[in-house]
C-alpha cells in the first residue's frame, strides 16, 4: 500500500458550457455541478488541480481518421444542412447532434484524459482524474452514443508508451464498445466491461462470448448483466473478476471508466446500484496500487452523478466527508434531503446466483488461456511518440485571456439547462 497517493485532477469549466439541445439526455453541465460539489467539500485542497490543454487535431487523429477529425472541426449547426451525406457517414444527428462549440468540447475532454495519462507516465502523480472523460462509444470514423471522440482510447495509447500492458475497466451500464473495438486484436490492452446486455439495450454488443480475436483472443472480457442488479451481486462479481484479471494479466497501469448510469434511478439505466456500491468498485481498483486513470462516462440524472463522482473523488483521496451537502451554487438540486447518499431502489434483480456464477466461470476459463506476459501484437493501434503535438503553446499566444479564464470556476451556461420536474427532463419552450 502506498503511504500517500498523489492525485491530479483535471477540469475546465468550458466543458460544462455546451448544450446538446432540448430533451437530449446528455447534460455536460453535470460536470460543473460535480466540480462545485468537490469544491464545497474542499477536496481540491488535497489534489493538484490542472486545466487540461485542448487536444490538437493531430492528437485526435492518433486514433480517429483524419477526415472524421477534420469534419468535426468544421461542422457547425448553421452549416450541417449542407453536409447531409457526411452527417450520415459520420453518424451525426439525433443521438450525436451538432451543437455550438462541438469540436472545442471534444478537445477539452480528450485533452484532459491525454494529460492525465502523460502525468501518470512521467510519475508526476499516482492517480489522475478526468470526470469530463469516459466517452467510450466513439469509433475510429464515427460518433456513437453521445460520444464524438474516444478519449479513453487516446489515453490508453499514451499509457502504452510506458507500460507493456494496460487494463481497461468499465462500470457504465452501457457496453464499452468503442474501447473494446479499438483493442480487439491486441494483447497489450485487456478490456473488461460490466454492462446491461439484451432486450435491444444500446449498443447491443458485449456478449460473454465476445472475447477478442487473433492476438487479442481472450483479452476482451464482457460481463453481460440483466436488469435490477444490486450492490451485493454486482460487487461480489466485480471483485471476483477483477481480482482474477489482475493476477493473470499483471498490467502496468489501469484505466477505470466510472459511468454512473449504473446507479438506481438513472434516466437511461436499468441497474439498481447505490452510490456506495458503485464507489466500492473504485475503492477496489484503487487498492490495486497501480498507476490509475479515472474518468467519468454516462449518467443522466445530474444531481446523482455529481454525488457519485464526488464520493469517488473522496475515496481516491482516502478522505472522509459528511453526508450533508455543504452550501454551494447548485444546492437546490440536492433537495429535499441534501445528502450524498443515493440508495438502491425496489427494482427486482433478474440476475440469479446461478447466472452470475456461469459468467464468473466462463471468464475464469478464458483467463486460463492467456499468458502472463503476452507476445506483443502488431495489430495494436500505432503508439505515437512522446510530445506528439505542435511546438507552440496556446497559453503563450494569448496569456491574458487564458489567465482570466483559468481563474473562472463558474462559467456561463444556457438557461435551458435548468428545469424542474422529477424526471429531470427539459421543458421545451415555444422558442425551442
Short mmCIF file of C-alpha atoms in Angstrom, two decimals:
data_model
loop_
_atom_site.label_atom_id
_atom_site.label_comp_id
_atom_site.label_asym_id
_atom_site.label_seq_id
_atom_site.Cartn_x
_atom_site.Cartn_y
_atom_site.Cartn_z
CA UNK A 1 0.00 0.00 0.00
CA UNK A 2 1.39 3.40 -0.95
CA UNK A 3 1.74 5.71 2.01
CA UNK A 4 0.05 8.66 0.33
CA UNK A 5 -1.27 8.82 -3.21
CA UNK A 6 -0.60 11.96 -5.23
CA UNK A 7 -3.76 12.89 -7.10
CA UNK A 8 -4.00 15.04 -10.25
CA UNK A 9 -7.47 16.38 -11.09
CA UNK A 10 -8.33 17.88 -14.48
CA UNK A 11 -11.16 20.34 -15.04
CA UNK A 12 -12.10 23.09 -17.49
CA UNK A 13 -15.34 24.96 -16.82
CA UNK A 14 -15.97 25.37 -20.54
CA UNK A 15 -16.65 21.64 -20.86
CA UNK A 16 -19.92 22.11 -18.98
CA UNK A 17 -20.89 25.07 -21.13
CA UNK A 18 -22.20 23.21 -24.16
CA UNK A 19 -25.81 22.27 -24.77
CA UNK A 20 -26.83 19.19 -26.74
CA UNK A 21 -30.34 20.52 -27.30
CA UNK A 22 -33.91 20.29 -25.97
CA UNK A 23 -34.77 16.96 -24.35
CA UNK A 24 -31.38 15.43 -25.09
CA UNK A 25 -30.38 13.35 -22.04
CA UNK A 26 -26.70 14.31 -22.17
CA UNK A 27 -26.13 17.29 -19.89
CA UNK A 28 -22.47 18.35 -19.78
CA UNK A 29 -23.46 20.87 -17.12
CA UNK A 30 -23.39 17.91 -14.70
CA UNK A 31 -19.60 18.41 -14.76
CA UNK A 32 -19.96 21.92 -13.35
CA UNK A 33 -22.21 20.54 -10.61
CA UNK A 34 -19.69 17.84 -9.79
CA UNK A 35 -16.82 20.32 -9.69
CA UNK A 36 -18.67 22.72 -7.39
CA UNK A 37 -19.55 19.87 -5.06
CA UNK A 38 -15.88 18.86 -4.97
CA UNK A 39 -15.01 22.48 -4.17
CA UNK A 40 -17.69 22.80 -1.49
CA UNK A 41 -16.21 19.79 0.33
CA UNK A 42 -12.74 21.36 -0.07
CA UNK A 43 -11.40 18.24 -1.74
CA UNK A 44 -9.45 20.44 -4.15
CA UNK A 45 -7.09 21.26 -1.28
CA UNK A 46 -5.96 17.63 -1.26
CA UNK A 47 -5.25 17.40 -5.01
CA UNK A 48 -3.25 19.10 -7.73
CA UNK A 49 -5.74 20.86 -9.99
CA UNK A 50 -4.99 21.31 -13.69
CA UNK A 51 -6.79 22.85 -16.60
CA UNK A 52 -6.18 20.45 -19.49
CA UNK A 53 -4.85 21.56 -22.84
CA UNK A 54 -7.23 21.39 -25.77
CA UNK A 55 -6.20 18.33 -27.74
CA UNK A 56 -4.85 19.22 -31.15
CA UNK A 57 -6.41 17.66 -34.25
CA UNK A 58 -3.16 15.75 -34.85
CA UNK A 59 -3.50 14.21 -31.38
CA UNK A 60 -7.10 13.14 -32.00
CA UNK A 61 -6.01 11.62 -35.32
CA UNK A 62 -3.68 9.25 -33.47
CA UNK A 63 -6.78 7.06 -33.25
CA UNK A 64 -9.56 8.71 -35.24
CA UNK A 65 -9.43 9.04 -39.01
CA UNK A 66 -8.08 12.39 -40.20
CA UNK A 67 -11.15 13.07 -42.36
CA UNK A 68 -13.50 12.50 -39.40
CA UNK A 69 -11.48 14.83 -37.15
CA UNK A 70 -11.41 17.47 -39.88
CA UNK A 71 -15.19 17.25 -40.30
CA UNK A 72 -15.81 17.63 -36.57
CA UNK A 73 -13.55 20.68 -36.66
CA UNK A 74 -15.50 22.49 -39.37
CA UNK A 75 -19.13 21.42 -38.96
CA UNK A 76 -21.48 23.90 -37.23
CA UNK A 77 -25.22 23.98 -36.53
CA UNK A 78 -25.61 26.54 -39.31
CA UNK A 79 -23.73 24.53 -41.94
CA UNK A 80 -24.83 20.98 -41.18
CA UNK A 81 -27.67 21.14 -43.73
CA UNK A 82 -25.02 21.46 -46.44
CA UNK A 83 -23.37 18.17 -45.47
CA UNK A 84 -26.19 15.65 -45.30
CA UNK A 85 -24.08 12.84 -46.78
CA UNK A 86 -21.24 13.45 -44.33
CA UNK A 87 -23.68 13.64 -41.42
CA UNK A 88 -24.85 10.13 -42.26
CA UNK A 89 -21.31 8.88 -42.93
CA UNK A 90 -20.05 10.05 -39.54
CA UNK A 91 -23.26 9.14 -37.67
CA UNK A 92 -24.10 12.67 -36.59
CA UNK A 93 -27.73 13.52 -35.99
CA UNK A 94 -30.29 12.82 -33.29
CA UNK A 95 -28.16 10.93 -30.75
CA UNK A 96 -24.99 12.81 -31.65
CA UNK A 97 -26.20 16.28 -32.63
CA UNK A 98 -24.12 19.13 -33.96
CA UNK A 99 -24.08 21.99 -31.45
CA UNK A 100 -22.14 25.18 -30.84
CA UNK A 101 -18.51 24.60 -29.85
CA UNK A 102 -18.75 20.86 -30.52
CA UNK A 103 -15.11 20.48 -31.51
CA UNK A 104 -13.84 22.54 -28.58
CA UNK A 105 -15.90 20.31 -26.27
CA UNK A 106 -14.15 17.25 -27.74
CA UNK A 107 -10.74 18.92 -27.47
CA UNK A 108 -11.24 19.70 -23.78
CA UNK A 109 -12.43 16.31 -22.56
CA UNK A 110 -9.93 14.43 -24.72
CA UNK A 111 -7.14 16.77 -23.68
CA UNK A 112 -7.91 16.04 -20.03
CA UNK A 113 -7.54 12.29 -20.48
CA UNK A 114 -4.38 12.65 -22.56
CA UNK A 115 -2.85 14.99 -19.99
CA UNK A 116 -3.83 12.62 -17.19
CA UNK A 117 -2.06 9.73 -18.92
CA UNK A 118 1.04 11.81 -19.52
CA UNK A 119 1.32 12.79 -15.88
CA UNK A 120 1.00 9.15 -14.88
CA UNK A 121 3.65 8.16 -17.43
CA UNK A 122 6.06 10.72 -16.00
CA UNK A 123 5.31 9.61 -12.43
CA UNK A 124 4.06 13.06 -11.51
CA UNK A 125 1.02 11.52 -9.84
CA UNK A 126 -0.29 8.13 -8.74
CA UNK A 127 -3.93 8.71 -9.70
CA UNK A 128 -5.30 11.08 -12.34
CA UNK A 129 -8.97 12.08 -12.53
CA UNK A 130 -10.85 13.50 -15.52
CA UNK A 131 -14.58 13.33 -14.83
CA UNK A 132 -15.24 15.00 -18.20
CA UNK A 133 -13.79 11.98 -20.00
CA UNK A 134 -15.01 8.43 -20.41
CA UNK A 135 -16.86 8.78 -23.72
CA UNK A 136 -16.40 5.16 -24.60
CA UNK A 137 -18.72 4.67 -27.60
CA UNK A 138 -16.93 6.81 -30.21
CA UNK A 139 -15.40 4.82 -33.08
CA UNK A 140 -12.45 5.47 -35.32
CA UNK A 141 -14.53 7.03 -38.09
CA UNK A 142 -17.85 7.94 -36.47
CA UNK A 143 -19.70 9.26 -33.46
CA UNK A 144 -21.90 6.97 -31.38
CA UNK A 145 -23.99 7.08 -28.23
CA UNK A 146 -23.47 10.80 -27.42
CA UNK A 147 -19.70 10.30 -27.90
CA UNK A 148 -17.67 12.02 -30.63
CA UNK A 149 -14.03 11.45 -29.70
CA UNK A 150 -12.91 8.40 -27.74
CA UNK A 151 -10.68 9.95 -25.10
CA UNK A 152 -10.20 6.58 -23.43
CA UNK A 153 -8.55 5.03 -26.49
CA UNK A 154 -6.30 8.09 -26.75
CA UNK A 155 -5.39 7.93 -23.05
CA UNK A 156 -4.56 4.23 -23.32
CA UNK A 157 -2.34 4.94 -26.34
CA UNK A 158 -0.40 7.36 -24.13
CA UNK A 159 -0.06 4.80 -21.35
CA UNK A 160 1.20 2.18 -23.81
CA UNK A 161 4.29 4.33 -24.39
CA UNK A 162 5.48 3.44 -20.89
CA UNK A 163 3.58 0.28 -19.95
CA UNK A 164 3.68 -3.13 -21.61
CA UNK A 165 0.10 -3.92 -20.62
CA UNK A 166 -2.84 -1.66 -19.77
CA UNK A 167 -6.05 -2.86 -18.11
CA UNK A 168 -9.28 -1.04 -19.01
CA UNK A 169 -12.27 -1.45 -16.65
CA UNK A 170 -15.74 -0.08 -17.46
CA UNK A 171 -18.67 0.03 -14.99
CA UNK A 172 -21.01 2.14 -17.14
CA UNK A 173 -24.41 0.49 -17.66
CA UNK A 174 -23.65 0.53 -21.40
CA UNK A 175 -21.04 -1.70 -23.01
CA UNK A 176 -17.66 -0.04 -23.59
CA UNK A 177 -17.81 -0.96 -27.27
CA UNK A 178 -15.59 1.77 -28.71
CA UNK A 179 -12.64 0.91 -26.48
CA UNK A 180 -13.10 -2.82 -26.94
CA UNK A 181 -13.25 -2.45 -30.72
CA UNK A 182 -10.06 -0.37 -30.80
CA UNK A 183 -8.07 -3.04 -28.95
CA UNK A 184 -9.92 -6.19 -30.02
CA UNK A 185 -6.94 -7.68 -31.87
CA UNK A 186 -4.17 -6.92 -29.38
CA UNK A 187 -2.91 -8.46 -26.15
CA UNK A 188 -1.37 -5.23 -24.87
CA UNK A 189 -4.75 -3.96 -23.63
CA UNK A 190 -7.28 -6.03 -21.75
CA UNK A 191 -10.78 -4.56 -21.75
CA UNK A 192 -13.26 -5.56 -19.03
CA UNK A 193 -16.82 -4.23 -19.30
CA UNK A 194 -19.67 -4.77 -16.81
CA UNK A 195 -22.89 -3.75 -18.55
CA UNK A 196 -26.52 -4.42 -19.35
CA UNK A 197 -26.92 -6.80 -22.29
CA UNK A 198 -30.03 -7.96 -24.14
CA UNK A 199 -33.53 -6.57 -24.78
CA UNK A 200 -32.15 -4.36 -27.59
CA UNK A 201 -30.28 -2.30 -25.00
CA UNK A 202 -27.76 0.11 -26.53
CA UNK A 203 -25.28 -0.52 -28.09
CA UNK A 204 -26.31 -4.16 -28.45
CA UNK A 205 -22.77 -5.51 -28.12
CA UNK A 206 -20.86 -7.11 -25.25
CA UNK A 207 -21.92 -10.74 -25.26
CA UNK A 208 -19.99 -13.08 -22.97
CA UNK A 209 -18.66 -14.96 -25.99
CA UNK A 210 -17.11 -11.80 -27.50
CA UNK A 211 -13.60 -12.27 -26.16
CA UNK A 212 -11.24 -10.76 -28.73
CA UNK A 213 -9.69 -12.22 -31.85
CA UNK A 214 -6.30 -13.25 -33.22
CA UNK A 215 -3.55 -11.91 -30.92
CA UNK A 216 -6.30 -10.39 -28.77
CA UNK A 217 -8.13 -13.68 -28.19
CA UNK A 218 -9.37 -13.77 -24.59
CA UNK A 219 -8.12 -10.22 -23.92
CA UNK A 220 -11.64 -8.76 -24.16
CA UNK A 221 -13.79 -9.66 -21.17
CA UNK A 222 -17.51 -8.95 -21.18
CA UNK A 223 -19.77 -9.28 -18.16
CA UNK A 224 -23.32 -9.09 -19.57
CA UNK A 225 -25.86 -8.37 -16.84
CA UNK A 226 -29.64 -8.22 -16.62
CA UNK A 227 -31.94 -5.58 -15.15
CA UNK A 228 -32.00 -4.71 -11.49
CA UNK A 229 -28.60 -5.88 -10.30
CA UNK A 230 -27.91 -4.52 -6.81
CA UNK A 231 -24.83 -3.73 -4.76
CA UNK A 232 -24.15 -7.15 -3.27
CA UNK A 233 -24.43 -9.09 -6.52
CA UNK A 234 -22.57 -6.52 -8.59
CA UNK A 235 -19.68 -6.03 -6.19
CA UNK A 236 -19.24 -9.74 -5.48
CA UNK A 237 -18.89 -10.46 -9.19
CA UNK A 238 -16.75 -7.37 -9.80
CA UNK A 239 -14.32 -8.39 -7.08
CA UNK A 240 -14.04 -11.99 -8.30
CA UNK A 241 -13.49 -10.97 -11.92
CA UNK A 242 -11.11 -8.05 -11.37
CA UNK A 243 -9.01 -9.89 -8.79
CA UNK A 244 -8.54 -12.79 -11.20
CA UNK A 245 -7.85 -10.45 -14.12
CA UNK A 246 -5.25 -8.58 -12.10
CA UNK A 247 -3.47 -11.74 -11.01
CA UNK A 248 -3.47 -13.23 -14.50
CA UNK A 249 -2.83 -10.24 -16.74
CA UNK A 250 -0.42 -8.31 -14.48
CA UNK A 251 -0.99 -4.86 -16.03
CA UNK A 252 1.33 -1.92 -15.58
CA UNK A 253 -1.46 0.68 -15.44
CA UNK A 254 -5.24 0.79 -15.15
CA UNK A 255 -7.91 2.97 -16.75
CA UNK A 256 -11.25 2.97 -14.88
CA UNK A 257 -14.38 4.33 -16.58
CA UNK A 258 -16.87 5.21 -13.82
CA UNK A 259 -20.03 5.73 -15.83
CA UNK A 260 -22.67 6.41 -13.19
CA UNK A 261 -25.71 5.49 -15.27
CA UNK A 262 -25.49 2.13 -13.47
CA UNK A 263 -26.92 3.88 -10.39
CA UNK A 264 -30.51 3.28 -9.32
CA UNK A 265 -32.92 5.76 -10.83
CA UNK A 266 -30.87 6.77 -13.86
CA UNK A 267 -32.98 8.05 -16.75
CA UNK A 268 -31.41 5.66 -19.26
CA UNK A 269 -30.16 2.92 -16.96
CA UNK A 270 -31.74 -0.23 -15.56
CA UNK A 271 -29.38 -1.25 -12.74
CA UNK A 272 -30.05 -0.77 -9.04
CA UNK A 273 -26.74 0.29 -7.54
CA UNK A 274 -26.37 2.72 -4.67
CA UNK A 275 -23.53 5.23 -4.69
CA UNK A 276 -21.78 3.16 -2.03
CA UNK A 277 -22.00 0.06 -4.21
CA UNK A 278 -20.68 1.91 -7.26
CA UNK A 279 -17.89 3.55 -5.29
CA UNK A 280 -16.82 0.24 -3.74
CA UNK A 281 -15.62 -0.77 -7.20
CA UNK A 282 -13.46 2.36 -7.43
CA UNK A 283 -12.02 1.59 -3.99
CA UNK A 284 -11.08 -1.95 -5.00
CA UNK A 285 -9.31 -0.75 -8.15
CA UNK A 286 -7.50 2.00 -6.25
CA UNK A 287 -6.25 -0.57 -3.75
CA UNK A 288 -4.51 -2.49 -6.54
CA UNK A 289 -1.87 0.25 -6.21
CA UNK A 290 -1.05 0.74 -9.86
CA UNK A 291 -0.95 3.99 -11.85
CA UNK A 292 -4.65 4.74 -12.23
CA UNK A 293 -6.52 6.97 -14.69
CA UNK A 294 -10.15 7.56 -13.66
CA UNK A 295 -12.79 9.07 -15.92
CA UNK A 296 -16.50 9.72 -15.89
CA UNK A 297 -18.90 8.41 -18.50
CA UNK A 298 -22.66 8.11 -18.71
CA UNK A 299 -25.16 9.41 -16.14
CA UNK A 300 -28.32 11.24 -16.97
CA UNK A 301 -29.65 12.46 -13.64
CA UNK A 302 -27.36 15.40 -12.96
CA UNK A 303 -27.59 15.62 -9.19
CA UNK A 304 -26.84 11.91 -8.83
CA UNK A 305 -23.74 11.97 -11.00
CA UNK A 306 -22.43 14.93 -9.01
CA UNK A 307 -22.96 12.99 -5.79
CA UNK A 308 -21.39 9.83 -7.17
CA UNK A 309 -18.23 11.34 -8.63
CA UNK A 310 -17.71 13.49 -5.53
CA UNK A 311 -17.89 10.39 -3.34
CA UNK A 312 -15.48 8.59 -5.65
CA UNK A 313 -13.11 11.57 -5.56
CA UNK A 314 -13.21 11.24 -1.76
CA UNK A 315 -12.40 7.53 -1.99
CA UNK A 316 -9.46 8.14 -4.31
CA UNK A 317 -8.19 10.70 -1.79
CA UNK A 318 -8.80 8.48 1.26
CA UNK A 319 -10.78 11.39 2.71
CA UNK A 320 -13.86 11.46 4.93
CA UNK A 321 -16.92 13.54 4.10
CA UNK A 322 -20.14 14.29 5.99
CA UNK A 323 -23.27 13.13 4.19
CA UNK A 324 -24.85 16.57 4.49
CA UNK A 325 -24.02 18.55 1.36
CA UNK A 326 -22.46 21.96 2.09
CA UNK A 327 -23.84 25.17 0.67
CA UNK A 328 -22.88 25.59 -2.99
CA UNK A 329 -24.18 27.15 -6.18
CA UNK A 330 -26.29 24.09 -7.02
CA UNK A 331 -27.57 23.25 -3.55
CA UNK A 332 -31.23 23.37 -4.66
CA UNK A 333 -30.70 20.34 -6.90
CA UNK A 334 -29.95 18.17 -3.88
CA UNK A 335 -33.24 18.88 -2.10
CA UNK A 336 -35.04 17.72 -0.08
CA UNK A 337 -32.50 15.66 1.90
CA UNK A 338 -29.29 17.47 0.81
CA UNK A 339 -27.41 14.20 1.25
CA UNK A 340 -24.64 12.48 -0.69
CA UNK A 341 -26.47 9.17 -0.36
CA UNK A 342 -28.32 7.51 -3.23
CA UNK A 343 -29.75 4.19 -2.12
CA UNK A 344 -30.75 1.17 -4.15
CA UNK A 345 -34.37 1.16 -5.27
CA UNK A 346 -37.07 -1.52 -5.14
CA UNK A 347 -36.26 -2.98 -8.58
CA UNK A 348 -36.36 -6.74 -8.97
CA UNK A 349 -32.93 -8.28 -9.55
CA UNK A 350 -33.14 -10.56 -12.62
CA UNK A 351 -29.55 -11.75 -12.17
CA UNK A 352 -29.78 -15.11 -10.42
CA UNK A 353 -26.86 -16.51 -8.47
CA UNK A 354 -26.52 -19.34 -10.98
CA UNK A 355 -26.43 -16.88 -13.89
CA UNK A 356 -23.71 -14.79 -12.25
CA UNK A 357 -21.73 -17.93 -11.38
CA UNK A 358 -21.86 -19.01 -15.03
CA UNK A 359 -20.37 -15.66 -16.06
CA UNK A 360 -17.61 -15.94 -13.48
CA UNK A 361 -16.76 -19.49 -14.55
CA UNK A 362 -16.55 -18.55 -18.22
CA UNK A 363 -14.37 -15.51 -17.50
CA UNK A 364 -12.02 -17.61 -15.39
CA UNK A 365 -11.89 -20.25 -18.13
CA UNK A 366 -10.92 -17.60 -20.69
CA UNK A 367 -8.24 -16.20 -18.40
CA UNK A 368 -6.66 -19.62 -18.07
CA UNK A 369 -5.98 -19.46 -21.81
CA UNK A 370 -3.76 -16.36 -21.76
CA UNK A 371 -0.12 -15.84 -20.93
CA UNK A 372 1.11 -13.67 -18.06
CA UNK A 373 3.46 -11.81 -20.40
CA UNK A 374 1.83 -11.51 -23.82
CA UNK A 375 3.75 -11.58 -27.07
CA UNK A 376 3.03 -8.12 -28.41
CA UNK A 377 0.66 -7.90 -31.30
CA UNK A 378 1.38 -5.94 -34.43
CA UNK A 379 -2.36 -5.11 -34.50
CA UNK A 380 -2.18 -2.62 -31.62
CA UNK A 381 -3.14 0.87 -32.82
CA UNK A 382 0.14 2.66 -33.52
CA UNK A 383 1.56 4.10 -30.33
CA UNK A 384 2.54 7.72 -31.01
CA UNK A 385 5.83 9.22 -29.80
CA UNK A 386 6.01 11.48 -26.76
CA UNK A 387 5.14 15.15 -27.23
CA UNK A 388 3.35 14.46 -30.48
CA UNK A 389 1.91 17.97 -30.58
CA UNK A 390 2.77 21.25 -32.32
CA UNK A 391 5.59 23.35 -30.89
CA UNK A 392 3.53 26.39 -29.98
CA UNK A 393 1.78 26.84 -26.64
CA UNK A 394 -1.76 28.21 -26.68
CA UNK A 395 -1.25 29.89 -23.29
CA UNK A 396 1.69 31.88 -24.64
CA UNK A 397 -0.29 33.01 -27.66
CA UNK A 398 -2.97 34.75 -25.59
CA UNK A 399 -1.82 34.84 -21.97
CA UNK A 400 -4.25 37.49 -20.71
CA UNK A 401 -7.38 35.76 -21.94
CA UNK A 402 -6.24 32.33 -20.83
CA UNK A 403 -5.22 33.54 -17.36
CA UNK A 404 -8.58 35.19 -16.81
CA UNK A 405 -10.46 32.11 -17.95
CA UNK A 406 -8.26 29.87 -15.86
CA UNK A 407 -9.38 31.71 -12.72
CA UNK A 408 -13.05 31.14 -13.50
CA UNK A 409 -14.66 28.18 -11.83
CA UNK A 410 -18.13 29.38 -12.64
CA UNK A 411 -18.96 29.59 -16.33
CA UNK A 412 -21.82 30.95 -18.38
CA UNK A 413 -24.48 28.36 -19.02
CA UNK A 414 -27.58 28.01 -21.11
CA UNK A 415 -30.79 28.89 -19.31
CA UNK A 416 -32.28 25.79 -20.88
CA UNK A 417 -30.05 23.66 -18.68
CA UNK A 418 -32.26 24.48 -15.72
CA UNK A 419 -35.62 22.85 -15.37
CA UNK A 420 -37.90 21.36 -12.79
CA UNK A 421 -39.56 18.01 -12.55
CA UNK A 422 -38.93 14.61 -11.06
CA UNK A 423 -37.91 13.09 -14.40
CA UNK A 424 -35.01 15.51 -14.99
CA UNK A 425 -36.34 16.43 -18.45
CA UNK A 426 -36.06 19.68 -20.31
CA UNK A 427 -39.08 21.85 -20.77
CA UNK A 428 -39.38 22.53 -24.48
CA UNK A 429 -40.47 26.12 -24.91
CA UNK A 430 -42.23 27.65 -27.89
CA UNK A 431 -38.94 29.30 -28.78
CA UNK A 432 -37.07 26.00 -28.98
#
